[in-house]
mmCIF file of C-alpha atoms in Angstrom:
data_model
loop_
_atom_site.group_PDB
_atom_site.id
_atom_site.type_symbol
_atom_site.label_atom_id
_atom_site.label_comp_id
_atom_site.label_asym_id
_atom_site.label_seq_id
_atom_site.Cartn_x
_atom_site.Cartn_y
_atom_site.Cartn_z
ATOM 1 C CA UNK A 1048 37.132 70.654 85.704
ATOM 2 C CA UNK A 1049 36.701 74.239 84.833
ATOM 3 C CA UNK A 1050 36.329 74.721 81.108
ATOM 4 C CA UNK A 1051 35.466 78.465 80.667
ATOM 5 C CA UNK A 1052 38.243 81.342 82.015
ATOM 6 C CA UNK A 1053 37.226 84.658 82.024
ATOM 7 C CA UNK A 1054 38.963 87.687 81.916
ATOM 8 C CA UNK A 1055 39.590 89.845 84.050
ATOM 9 C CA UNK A 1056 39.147 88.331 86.839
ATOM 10 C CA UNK A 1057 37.821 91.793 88.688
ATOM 11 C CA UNK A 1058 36.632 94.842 86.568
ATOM 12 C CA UNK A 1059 35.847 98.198 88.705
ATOM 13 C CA UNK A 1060 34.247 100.974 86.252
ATOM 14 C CA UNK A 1061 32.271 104.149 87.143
ATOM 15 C CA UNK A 1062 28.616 104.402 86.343
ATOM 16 C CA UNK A 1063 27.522 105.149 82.745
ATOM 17 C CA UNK A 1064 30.634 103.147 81.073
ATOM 18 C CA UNK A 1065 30.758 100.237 79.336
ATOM 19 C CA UNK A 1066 32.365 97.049 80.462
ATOM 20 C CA UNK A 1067 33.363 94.425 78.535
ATOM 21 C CA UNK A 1068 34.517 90.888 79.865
ATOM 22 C CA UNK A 1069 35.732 88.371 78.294
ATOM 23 C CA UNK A 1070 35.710 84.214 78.346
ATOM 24 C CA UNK A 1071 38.002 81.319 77.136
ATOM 25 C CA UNK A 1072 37.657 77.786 76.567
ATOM 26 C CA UNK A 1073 39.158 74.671 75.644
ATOM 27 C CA UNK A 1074 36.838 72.106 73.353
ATOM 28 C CA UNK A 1075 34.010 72.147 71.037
ATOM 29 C CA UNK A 1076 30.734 73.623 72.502
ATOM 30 C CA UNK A 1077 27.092 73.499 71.737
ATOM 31 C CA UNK A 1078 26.077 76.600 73.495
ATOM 32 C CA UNK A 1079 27.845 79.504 75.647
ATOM 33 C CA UNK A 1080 25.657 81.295 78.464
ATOM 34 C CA UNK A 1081 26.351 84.116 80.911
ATOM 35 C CA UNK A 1082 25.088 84.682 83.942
ATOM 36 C CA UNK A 1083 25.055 86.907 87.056
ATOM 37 C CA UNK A 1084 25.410 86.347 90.162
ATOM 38 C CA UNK A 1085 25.024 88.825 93.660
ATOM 39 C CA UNK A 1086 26.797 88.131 96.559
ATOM 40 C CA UNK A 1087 25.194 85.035 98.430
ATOM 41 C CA UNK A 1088 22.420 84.455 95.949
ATOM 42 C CA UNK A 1089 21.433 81.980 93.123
ATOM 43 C CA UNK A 1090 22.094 82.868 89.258
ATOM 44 C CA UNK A 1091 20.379 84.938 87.123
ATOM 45 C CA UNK A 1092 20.764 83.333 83.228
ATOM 46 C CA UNK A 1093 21.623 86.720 81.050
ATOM 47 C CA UNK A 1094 21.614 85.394 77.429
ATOM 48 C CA UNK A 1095 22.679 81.850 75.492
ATOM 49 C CA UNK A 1096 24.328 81.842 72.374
ATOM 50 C CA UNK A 1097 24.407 79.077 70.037
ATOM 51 C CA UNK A 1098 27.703 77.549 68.528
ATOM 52 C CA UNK A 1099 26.470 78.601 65.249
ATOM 53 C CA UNK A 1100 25.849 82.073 66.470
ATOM 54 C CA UNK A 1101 28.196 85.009 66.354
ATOM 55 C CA UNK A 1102 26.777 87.455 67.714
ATOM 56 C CA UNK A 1103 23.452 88.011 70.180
ATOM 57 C CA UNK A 1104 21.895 91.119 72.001
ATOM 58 C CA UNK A 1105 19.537 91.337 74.854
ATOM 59 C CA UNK A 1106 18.635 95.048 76.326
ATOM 60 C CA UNK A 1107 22.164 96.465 77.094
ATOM 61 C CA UNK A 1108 23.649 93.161 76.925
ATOM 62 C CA UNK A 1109 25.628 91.837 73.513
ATOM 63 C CA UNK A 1110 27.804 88.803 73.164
ATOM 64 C CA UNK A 1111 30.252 87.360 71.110
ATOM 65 C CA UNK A 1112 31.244 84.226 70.360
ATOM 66 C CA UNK A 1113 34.306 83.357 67.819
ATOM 67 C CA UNK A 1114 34.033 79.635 67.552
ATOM 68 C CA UNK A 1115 37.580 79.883 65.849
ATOM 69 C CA UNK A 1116 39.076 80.975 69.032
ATOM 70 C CA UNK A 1117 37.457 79.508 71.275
ATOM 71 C CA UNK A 1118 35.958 82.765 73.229
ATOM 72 C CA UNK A 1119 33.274 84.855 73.906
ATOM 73 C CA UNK A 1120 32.848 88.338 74.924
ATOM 74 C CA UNK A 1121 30.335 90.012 77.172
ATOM 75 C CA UNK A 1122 29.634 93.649 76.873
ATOM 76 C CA UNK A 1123 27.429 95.710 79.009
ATOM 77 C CA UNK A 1124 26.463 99.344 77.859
ATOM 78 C CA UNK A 1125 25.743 102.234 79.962
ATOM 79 C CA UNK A 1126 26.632 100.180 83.330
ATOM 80 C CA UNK A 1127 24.298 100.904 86.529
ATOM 81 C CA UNK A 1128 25.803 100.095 89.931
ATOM 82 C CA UNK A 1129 22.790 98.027 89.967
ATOM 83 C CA UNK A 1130 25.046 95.843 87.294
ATOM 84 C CA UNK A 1131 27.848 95.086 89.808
ATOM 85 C CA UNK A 1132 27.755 91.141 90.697
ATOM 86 C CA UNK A 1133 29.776 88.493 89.577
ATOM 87 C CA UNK A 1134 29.515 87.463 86.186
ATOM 88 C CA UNK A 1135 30.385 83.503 84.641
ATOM 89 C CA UNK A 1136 30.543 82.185 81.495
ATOM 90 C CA UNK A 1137 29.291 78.715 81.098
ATOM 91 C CA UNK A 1138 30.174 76.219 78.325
ATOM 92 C CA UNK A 1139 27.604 74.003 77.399
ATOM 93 C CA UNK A 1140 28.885 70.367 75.708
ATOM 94 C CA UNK A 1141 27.716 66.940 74.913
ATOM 95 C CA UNK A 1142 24.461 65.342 74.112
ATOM 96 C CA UNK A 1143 23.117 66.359 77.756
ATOM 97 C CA UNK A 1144 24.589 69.702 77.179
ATOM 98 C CA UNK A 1145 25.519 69.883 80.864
ATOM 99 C CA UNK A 1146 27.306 73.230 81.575
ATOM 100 C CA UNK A 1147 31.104 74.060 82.910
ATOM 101 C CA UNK A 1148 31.562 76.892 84.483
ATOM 102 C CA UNK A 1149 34.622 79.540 84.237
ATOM 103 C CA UNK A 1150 36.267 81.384 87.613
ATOM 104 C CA UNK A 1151 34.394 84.676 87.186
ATOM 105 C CA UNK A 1152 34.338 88.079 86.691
ATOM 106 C CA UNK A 1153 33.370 90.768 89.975
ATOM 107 C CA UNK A 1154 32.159 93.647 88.163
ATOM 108 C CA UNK A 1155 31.984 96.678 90.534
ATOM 109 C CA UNK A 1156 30.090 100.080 89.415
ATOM 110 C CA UNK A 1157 30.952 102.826 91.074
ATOM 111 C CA UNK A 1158 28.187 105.380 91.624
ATOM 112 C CA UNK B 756 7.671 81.007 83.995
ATOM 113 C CA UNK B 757 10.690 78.503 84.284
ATOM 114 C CA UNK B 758 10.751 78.977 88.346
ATOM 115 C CA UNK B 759 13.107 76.722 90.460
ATOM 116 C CA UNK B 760 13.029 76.619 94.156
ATOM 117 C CA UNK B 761 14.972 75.554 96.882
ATOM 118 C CA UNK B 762 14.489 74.406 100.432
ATOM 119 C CA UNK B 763 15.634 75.440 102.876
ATOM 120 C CA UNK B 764 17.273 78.085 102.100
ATOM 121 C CA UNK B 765 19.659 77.481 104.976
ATOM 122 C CA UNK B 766 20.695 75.104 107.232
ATOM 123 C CA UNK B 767 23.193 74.680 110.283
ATOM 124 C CA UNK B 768 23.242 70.963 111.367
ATOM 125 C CA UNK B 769 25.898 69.342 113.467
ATOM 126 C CA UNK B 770 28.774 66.863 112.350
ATOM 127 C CA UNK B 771 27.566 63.648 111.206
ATOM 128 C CA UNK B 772 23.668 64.265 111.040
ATOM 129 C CA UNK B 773 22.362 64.242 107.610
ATOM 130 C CA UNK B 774 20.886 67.201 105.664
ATOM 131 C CA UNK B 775 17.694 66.837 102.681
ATOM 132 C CA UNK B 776 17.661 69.702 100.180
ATOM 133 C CA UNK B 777 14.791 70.134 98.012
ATOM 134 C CA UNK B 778 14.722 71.013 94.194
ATOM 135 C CA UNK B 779 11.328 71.885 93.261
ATOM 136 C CA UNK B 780 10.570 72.829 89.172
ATOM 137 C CA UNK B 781 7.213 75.222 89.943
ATOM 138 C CA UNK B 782 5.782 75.401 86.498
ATOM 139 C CA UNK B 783 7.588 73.353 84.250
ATOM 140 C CA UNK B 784 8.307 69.693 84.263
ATOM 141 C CA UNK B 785 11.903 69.077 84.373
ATOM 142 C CA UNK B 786 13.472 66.189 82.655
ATOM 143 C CA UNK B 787 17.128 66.825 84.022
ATOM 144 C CA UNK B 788 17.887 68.469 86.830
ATOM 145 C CA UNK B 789 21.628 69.211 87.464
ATOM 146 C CA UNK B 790 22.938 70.025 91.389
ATOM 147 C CA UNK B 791 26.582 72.459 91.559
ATOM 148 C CA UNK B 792 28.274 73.654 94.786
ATOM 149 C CA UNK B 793 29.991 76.591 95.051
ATOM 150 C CA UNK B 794 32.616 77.515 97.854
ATOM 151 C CA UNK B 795 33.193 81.585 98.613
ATOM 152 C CA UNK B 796 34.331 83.314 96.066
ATOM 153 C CA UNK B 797 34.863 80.398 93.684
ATOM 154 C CA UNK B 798 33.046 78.885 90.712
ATOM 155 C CA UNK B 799 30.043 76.303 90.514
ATOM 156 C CA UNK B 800 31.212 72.750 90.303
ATOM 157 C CA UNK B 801 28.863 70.345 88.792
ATOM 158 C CA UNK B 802 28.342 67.306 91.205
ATOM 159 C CA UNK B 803 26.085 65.227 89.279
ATOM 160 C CA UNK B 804 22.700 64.880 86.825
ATOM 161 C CA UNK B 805 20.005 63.385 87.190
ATOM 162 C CA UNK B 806 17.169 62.384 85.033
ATOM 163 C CA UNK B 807 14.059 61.692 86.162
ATOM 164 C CA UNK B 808 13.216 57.789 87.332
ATOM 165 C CA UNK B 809 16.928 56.893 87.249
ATOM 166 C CA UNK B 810 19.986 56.674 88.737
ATOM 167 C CA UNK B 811 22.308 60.154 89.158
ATOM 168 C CA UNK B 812 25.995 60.060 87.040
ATOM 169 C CA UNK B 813 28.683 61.750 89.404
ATOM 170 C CA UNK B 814 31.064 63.637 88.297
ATOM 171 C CA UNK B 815 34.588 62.462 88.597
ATOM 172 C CA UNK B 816 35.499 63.544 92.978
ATOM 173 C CA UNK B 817 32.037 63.188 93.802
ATOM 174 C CA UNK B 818 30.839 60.432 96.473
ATOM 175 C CA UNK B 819 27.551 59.078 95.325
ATOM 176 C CA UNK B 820 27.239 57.651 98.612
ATOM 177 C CA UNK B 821 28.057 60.659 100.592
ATOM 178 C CA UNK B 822 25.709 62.871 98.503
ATOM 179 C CA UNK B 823 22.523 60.952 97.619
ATOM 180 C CA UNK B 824 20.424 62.271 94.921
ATOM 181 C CA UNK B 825 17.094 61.192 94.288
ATOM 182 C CA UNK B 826 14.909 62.472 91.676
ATOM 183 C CA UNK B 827 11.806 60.356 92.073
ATOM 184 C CA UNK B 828 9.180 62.563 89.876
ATOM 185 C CA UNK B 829 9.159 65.368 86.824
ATOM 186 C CA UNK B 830 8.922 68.466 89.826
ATOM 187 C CA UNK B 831 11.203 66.982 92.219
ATOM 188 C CA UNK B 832 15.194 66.338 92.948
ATOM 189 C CA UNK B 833 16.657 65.901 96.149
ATOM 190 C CA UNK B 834 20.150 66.195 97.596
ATOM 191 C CA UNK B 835 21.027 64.335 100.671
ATOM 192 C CA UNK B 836 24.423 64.987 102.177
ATOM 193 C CA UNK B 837 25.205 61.966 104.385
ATOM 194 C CA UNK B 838 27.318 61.934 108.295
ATOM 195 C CA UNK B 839 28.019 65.657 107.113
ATOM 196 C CA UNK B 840 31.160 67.403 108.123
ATOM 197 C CA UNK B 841 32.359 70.654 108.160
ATOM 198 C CA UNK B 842 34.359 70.251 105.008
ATOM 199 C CA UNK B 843 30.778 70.106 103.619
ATOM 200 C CA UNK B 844 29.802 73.546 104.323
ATOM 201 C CA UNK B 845 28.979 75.375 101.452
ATOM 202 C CA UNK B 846 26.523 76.713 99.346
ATOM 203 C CA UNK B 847 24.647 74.466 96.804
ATOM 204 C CA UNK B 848 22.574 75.166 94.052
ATOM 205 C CA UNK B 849 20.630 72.858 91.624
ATOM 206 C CA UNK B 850 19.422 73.520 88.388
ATOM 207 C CA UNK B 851 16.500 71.933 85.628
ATOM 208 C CA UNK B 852 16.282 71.784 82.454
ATOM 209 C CA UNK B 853 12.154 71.022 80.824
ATOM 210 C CA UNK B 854 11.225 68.983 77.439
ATOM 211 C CA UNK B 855 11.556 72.864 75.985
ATOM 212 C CA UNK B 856 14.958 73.708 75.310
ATOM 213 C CA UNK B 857 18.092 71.347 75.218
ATOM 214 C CA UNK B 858 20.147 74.138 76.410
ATOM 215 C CA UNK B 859 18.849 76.263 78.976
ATOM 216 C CA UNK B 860 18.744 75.584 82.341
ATOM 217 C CA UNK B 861 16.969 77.520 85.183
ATOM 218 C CA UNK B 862 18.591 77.769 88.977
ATOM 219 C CA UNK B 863 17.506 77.825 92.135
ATOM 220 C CA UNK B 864 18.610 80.424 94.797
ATOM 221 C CA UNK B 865 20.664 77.844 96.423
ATOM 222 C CA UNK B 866 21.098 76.530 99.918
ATOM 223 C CA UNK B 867 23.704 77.455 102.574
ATOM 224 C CA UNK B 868 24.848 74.688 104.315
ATOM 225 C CA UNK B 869 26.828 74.987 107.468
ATOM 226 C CA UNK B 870 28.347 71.904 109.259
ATOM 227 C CA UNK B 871 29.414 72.949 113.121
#
């Protein structure tokens, strides 16, 4: 079953902006990761952050993660239309930590 | 480092043959290796995990005897889908996870499988 939703479900933005996607889930968590995906290919792990974590950055990537309410934010700064893919969040839980993906978000930047 | 291939990459096979797909961790031993499928424009749905020298747990849906997953050494997982049919085309991706981090897990570039 699919833990993680994200929101929206498709983003279109024009080079150079920001975009900002967001990711809800139901139960206690170990670890939240994003990842990308482009059309027909494998994933591409962006960045993990720990329950105990509020807060991680990695280039022009920075997440958020409010344990409280159970969601997470991913923001991407000064967006290339290399950045357009589909984007999941991925809860990970238990003592094998396996992960549970969310929908997805299709990011599109416009050139 | 943390490289994990697939093969093939794709593969159309006709109804009720049987289709291997490789898992291979290149430079990292992997301890747990996890195996997803993913229709169109949908989300990855974990089929099972497997640990190394013992038996895969399926998740709930899953038929362990229609997909057979072996994952005989540290490098190594495969995925047999069994008398396929085309209700079994789509694209499947594994995952493995080393004796390094608890949490991370690195994916292959998935197979396409087609069932005519």
């Amino acid at each position: 079953s699919q833990q993680g939703e994200e929101d929206p479900q498709a983003l279109s933005i024009q080079e150079g902006e920001n975009a900002t996607m967001n990711c809800s889930y139901k139960t206690s968590i170990n670890n939240l990761q994003w990842y990308r995906q482009n059309s027909g290919r494998g994933l591409v792990h962006l960045i993990l952050i720990r329950s105990n974590e509020r807060e991680k950055h990695s280039g022009r990537l920075r997440v958020t993660l409010d344990t409280s309410k159970k969601s997470s934010s991913l923001l991407i700064t000064a967006s290339r239309a290399a950045d357009t893919a589909s984007y999941f969040c991925a809860t990970g839980e238990g003592a094998n930590s396996k992960l549970t993906f969310g929908k997805g978000i299709t990011l599109s930047v416009r050139p | 480092g943390a490289v994990v291939s697939q093969h093939p990459s794709w593969v159309i096979c006709k109804s009720g043959t049987s289709v291997k797909i490789e898992c291979r961790s290149l430079d990292f031993q992997a301890t747990t290796m996890f195996w997803y499928r993913q229709f169109p424009k949908q989300s990855l749905m974990l089929m099972a995990t497997s640990n190394e020298g013992s038996k895969a747990t399926y998740e709930q849906g899953v038929e362990k005897d229609k997909f057979l997953i072996n994952h005989a050494s540290l490098t190594l997982s495969t995925l047999t889908v069994t008398s396929a049919h085309p209700e079994d085309s789509s694209f499947y991706i594994c995952s493995a996870r080393g004796w390094a981090g608890i949490y991370e897990q690195y994916f292959g570039p998935g197979t396409r499988l087609t069932v005519t």
